[in-house]
Coordinates of C-alpha atoms in Angstrom, one line a residue:
P289 CA -31.1 -67.8 -58.5
D290 CA -34.0 -70.1 -58.4
F291 CA -32.7 -72.5 -61.1
L292 CA -29.5 -73.2 -59.0
G293 CA -31.6 -73.9 -56.0
Q294 CA -33.7 -76.3 -57.9
L295 CA -30.6 -77.9 -59.4
F296 CA -29.2 -78.5 -55.9
A297 CA -32.5 -79.9 -54.8
D298 CA -32.7 -82.3 -57.7
T299 CA -29.1 -83.5 -57.3
S300 CA -29.1 -83.8 -53.5
A301 CA -30.4 -87.4 -53.7
I302 CA -27.5 -88.6 -55.9
A303 CA -25.0 -90.5 -53.8
Y304 CA -21.4 -89.4 -53.9
V305 CA -18.2 -90.0 -51.9
D306 CA -17.7 -87.2 -49.4
V307 CA -14.0 -87.1 -49.6
V308 CA -13.8 -83.9 -47.5
G309 CA -15.9 -85.4 -44.8
A310 CA -14.0 -88.6 -44.8
L311 CA -10.7 -86.7 -44.3
G312 CA -12.1 -84.9 -41.3
I313 CA -11.9 -81.5 -42.8
A314 CA -15.5 -80.7 -41.9
C315 CA -14.7 -81.0 -38.2
I316 CA -11.6 -78.8 -38.5
A317 CA -13.6 -76.2 -40.5
T318 CA -16.3 -75.7 -37.8
S319 CA -14.4 -72.8 -36.2
M320 CA -13.6 -71.1 -39.6
D321 CA -15.5 -68.5 -41.6
Y322 CA -17.1 -69.5 -44.9
L323 CA -14.4 -68.0 -47.1
T324 CA -11.6 -69.8 -45.2
V325 CA -13.6 -73.1 -45.5
Q326 CA -14.0 -72.7 -49.2
Q327 CA -10.3 -71.9 -49.6
L328 CA -9.4 -75.0 -47.6
W329 CA -11.7 -77.3 -49.6
T330 CA -10.5 -76.0 -52.9
I331 CA -6.7 -75.8 -52.2
A332 CA -6.4 -79.1 -50.4
P333 CA -7.1 -81.3 -53.6
I334 CA -4.5 -79.2 -55.5
A335 CA -1.9 -79.9 -52.7
V336 CA -2.6 -83.6 -53.1
V337 CA -2.0 -83.4 -56.9
I338 CA 1.3 -81.7 -56.2
C339 CA 2.3 -84.5 -53.8
L340 CA 1.4 -87.1 -56.4
S341 CA 3.6 -85.3 -59.0
I342 CA 6.7 -85.4 -56.7
P343 CA 7.8 -89.0 -57.7
L344 CA 7.4 -88.2 -61.4
L345 CA 9.3 -84.9 -61.1
T346 CA 12.1 -86.6 -59.1
T347 CA 12.4 -89.3 -61.8
K348 CA 12.6 -86.7 -64.5
L349 CA 15.3 -84.8 -62.6
Y350 CA 17.4 -87.9 -61.9
G351 CA 17.0 -88.9 -65.6
W352 CA 18.2 -85.5 -66.7
I353 CA 21.2 -85.5 -64.3
W354 CA 22.3 -89.1 -64.5
H355 CA 20.9 -90.5 -67.7
G356 CA 21.1 -87.7 -70.2
G357 CA 17.4 -86.9 -70.6
C358 CA 14.2 -86.3 -68.6
Q359 CA 12.6 -89.4 -70.0
K360 CA 15.6 -91.7 -70.0
H361 CA 15.4 -92.9 -66.4
P362 CA 14.9 -96.7 -66.3
K363 CA 11.8 -96.3 -64.1
H364 CA 10.3 -93.3 -66.0
A365 CA 7.6 -95.2 -67.9
V366 CA 6.5 -97.1 -64.7
V367 CA 6.4 -93.9 -62.6
T368 CA 4.6 -92.0 -65.4
E369 CA 1.9 -94.6 -65.7
S370 CA 1.4 -94.7 -61.9
F371 CA 1.2 -91.0 -61.8
W372 CA -1.5 -90.8 -64.4
W373 CA -3.5 -93.6 -62.8
A374 CA -3.3 -91.9 -59.4
L375 CA -4.1 -88.5 -60.8
M376 CA -7.2 -89.6 -62.8
F377 CA -8.5 -91.7 -59.8
W378 CA -8.0 -88.7 -57.4
L379 CA -9.8 -86.3 -59.8
F380 CA -12.6 -88.7 -60.3
L381 CA -12.9 -89.2 -56.6
I382 CA -13.0 -85.5 -55.5
Y383 CA -15.0 -84.2 -58.5
P384 CA -18.6 -84.5 -57.1
T385 CA -17.8 -83.4 -53.6
V386 CA -15.6 -80.4 -54.4
S387 CA -17.8 -79.3 -57.3
V388 CA -20.9 -79.2 -55.1
L389 CA -19.1 -77.3 -52.4
V390 CA -17.9 -74.7 -54.9
L391 CA -21.3 -74.3 -56.5
K392 CA -23.0 -73.9 -53.2
T393 CA -21.5 -70.4 -53.0
F394 CA -23.9 -69.3 -55.6
S395 CA -27.0 -70.8 -53.9
C396 CA -28.7 -68.0 -52.1
D397 CA -32.0 -67.3 -50.3
T398 CA -33.6 -65.0 -52.8
E399 CA -36.0 -63.4 -50.3
L400 CA -33.5 -62.5 -47.7
E401 CA -30.6 -62.1 -50.2
L402 CA -28.4 -64.2 -47.9
L403 CA -26.1 -67.2 -48.6
L404 CA -27.8 -70.5 -47.9
G405 CA -24.6 -72.1 -46.7
D406 CA -24.1 -69.3 -44.2
Y407 CA -26.8 -66.9 -43.3
R408 CA -24.3 -64.5 -41.8
L409 CA -23.1 -63.6 -45.4
I410 CA -24.8 -61.6 -48.1
C411 CA -25.4 -63.4 -51.3
P412 CA -22.3 -63.2 -53.5
W413 CA -24.4 -62.4 -56.5
I414 CA -25.1 -59.0 -55.0
F415 CA -21.4 -58.1 -54.6
T416 CA -19.7 -59.6 -57.6
D417 CA -16.4 -57.9 -56.8
S418 CA -16.2 -59.7 -53.4
T419 CA -13.3 -62.1 -52.6
L420 CA -15.8 -65.0 -52.1
F421 CA -17.5 -64.5 -55.5
L422 CA -14.2 -64.1 -57.4
W423 CA -12.7 -67.1 -55.6
S424 CA -15.7 -69.3 -56.3
V425 CA -15.9 -68.3 -60.0
C426 CA -12.2 -69.2 -60.4
F427 CA -12.6 -72.6 -58.9
V428 CA -15.8 -73.3 -60.8
L429 CA -13.6 -73.1 -63.9
I430 CA -11.0 -75.4 -62.2
Y431 CA -13.3 -78.1 -60.8
P432 CA -16.8 -78.4 -62.3
V433 CA -15.6 -77.2 -65.7
G434 CA -11.9 -78.0 -65.7
I435 CA -11.9 -81.6 -64.6
P436 CA -14.3 -82.9 -67.3
A437 CA -12.4 -80.8 -69.9
F438 CA -9.1 -82.3 -68.7
F439 CA -10.6 -85.8 -68.9
Y440 CA -11.8 -85.1 -72.4
L441 CA -8.4 -83.8 -73.5
V442 CA -6.6 -86.8 -72.0
L443 CA -8.9 -89.3 -73.7
H444 CA -8.4 -87.6 -77.1
H445 CA -4.6 -87.3 -76.6
Y446 CA -4.4 -91.1 -76.1
K447 CA -6.9 -91.6 -78.9
V448 CA -9.3 -93.6 -76.7
P449 CA -12.4 -92.7 -78.8
E450 CA -10.7 -93.8 -82.0
M451 CA -9.7 -97.1 -80.4
A452 CA -13.2 -97.7 -79.1
R453 CA -14.6 -97.0 -82.6
Q454 CA -12.1 -99.4 -84.2
K455 CA -12.9 -102.1 -81.7
A456 CA -16.6 -101.6 -82.2
D457 CA -16.1 -101.8 -86.0
T458 CA -14.0 -104.9 -85.7
V459 CA -16.6 -106.6 -83.5
L460 CA -19.4 -105.7 -86.0
L461 CA -17.3 -107.0 -88.9
H462 CA -16.7 -110.3 -87.2
A463 CA -20.4 -110.6 -86.4
L464 CA -21.3 -110.0 -90.0
I465 CA -18.7 -112.6 -91.1
N466 CA -20.1 -115.2 -88.7
K467 CA -23.6 -114.6 -89.9
F468 CA -22.4 -114.9 -93.5
Q469 CA -20.6 -118.1 -92.7
K470 CA -23.7 -119.6 -91.2
R471 CA -25.6 -119.0 -94.4
T472 CA -23.0 -120.3 -96.7
T473 CA -21.1 -123.6 -96.8
S474 CA -18.8 -123.2 -99.8
R475 CA -15.0 -123.3 -99.3
E476 CA -14.6 -120.1 -101.4
A477 CA -16.9 -118.2 -99.0
T478 CA -14.9 -119.4 -96.0
V479 CA -11.6 -118.3 -97.6
I480 CA -13.0 -114.9 -98.5
A481 CA -14.4 -114.5 -95.0
R482 CA -11.1 -115.2 -93.3
W483 CA -9.3 -112.8 -95.6
V484 CA -11.8 -109.9 -95.1
G485 CA -12.2 -110.5 -91.4
E486 CA -8.5 -109.8 -90.6
P487 CA -8.2 -106.0 -90.2
S488 CA -4.5 -106.3 -89.6
A489 CA -3.9 -107.9 -93.0
A490 CA -2.0 -105.7 -95.5
D491 CA -4.7 -106.2 -98.2
Y492 CA -7.4 -105.2 -95.8
S493 CA -6.1 -101.6 -95.3
S494 CA -5.6 -101.1 -99.1

């Protein structure tokens, strides 16, 4: 469709890290057909995620066997934190490259009804039951849609938006108190400001 072609044209000037090119996959893929290349580009990041999860799974297994619980291994917290850091960094790194590669499957020459990425193939929009079309739709849900949704769920699971709002409210409160203190010089006002400006105080929450 024309809107997808315009979308690719508008976003082509945006710089992103070409992870696939940096790993040399593009050179390997020159002798492969378009579907095989798409499968390689979409499965390889998942394989990396599986490799990243091996230390965490091993720690859980050792904890279950030797320490009486999956989370009771002495290194479980450290390994879990490292896994989440590596996972989020990896997804952030591959998201632009892999998403563009997957979406290019739906970019076609409307006049010739051929795929822009490979003029030897008919546009997947014509044969929606083809392997290429179904494969690309599946991985559109996993990468362009799934990664942002995963980030959103992780942020809300760890209550990051709430912590950000609380921090912003605290900063605003302290700013108002400082402004109030500058306008008043009485001792009573200073005592009230100190009491009100401590959100952790028991009287503040009540």
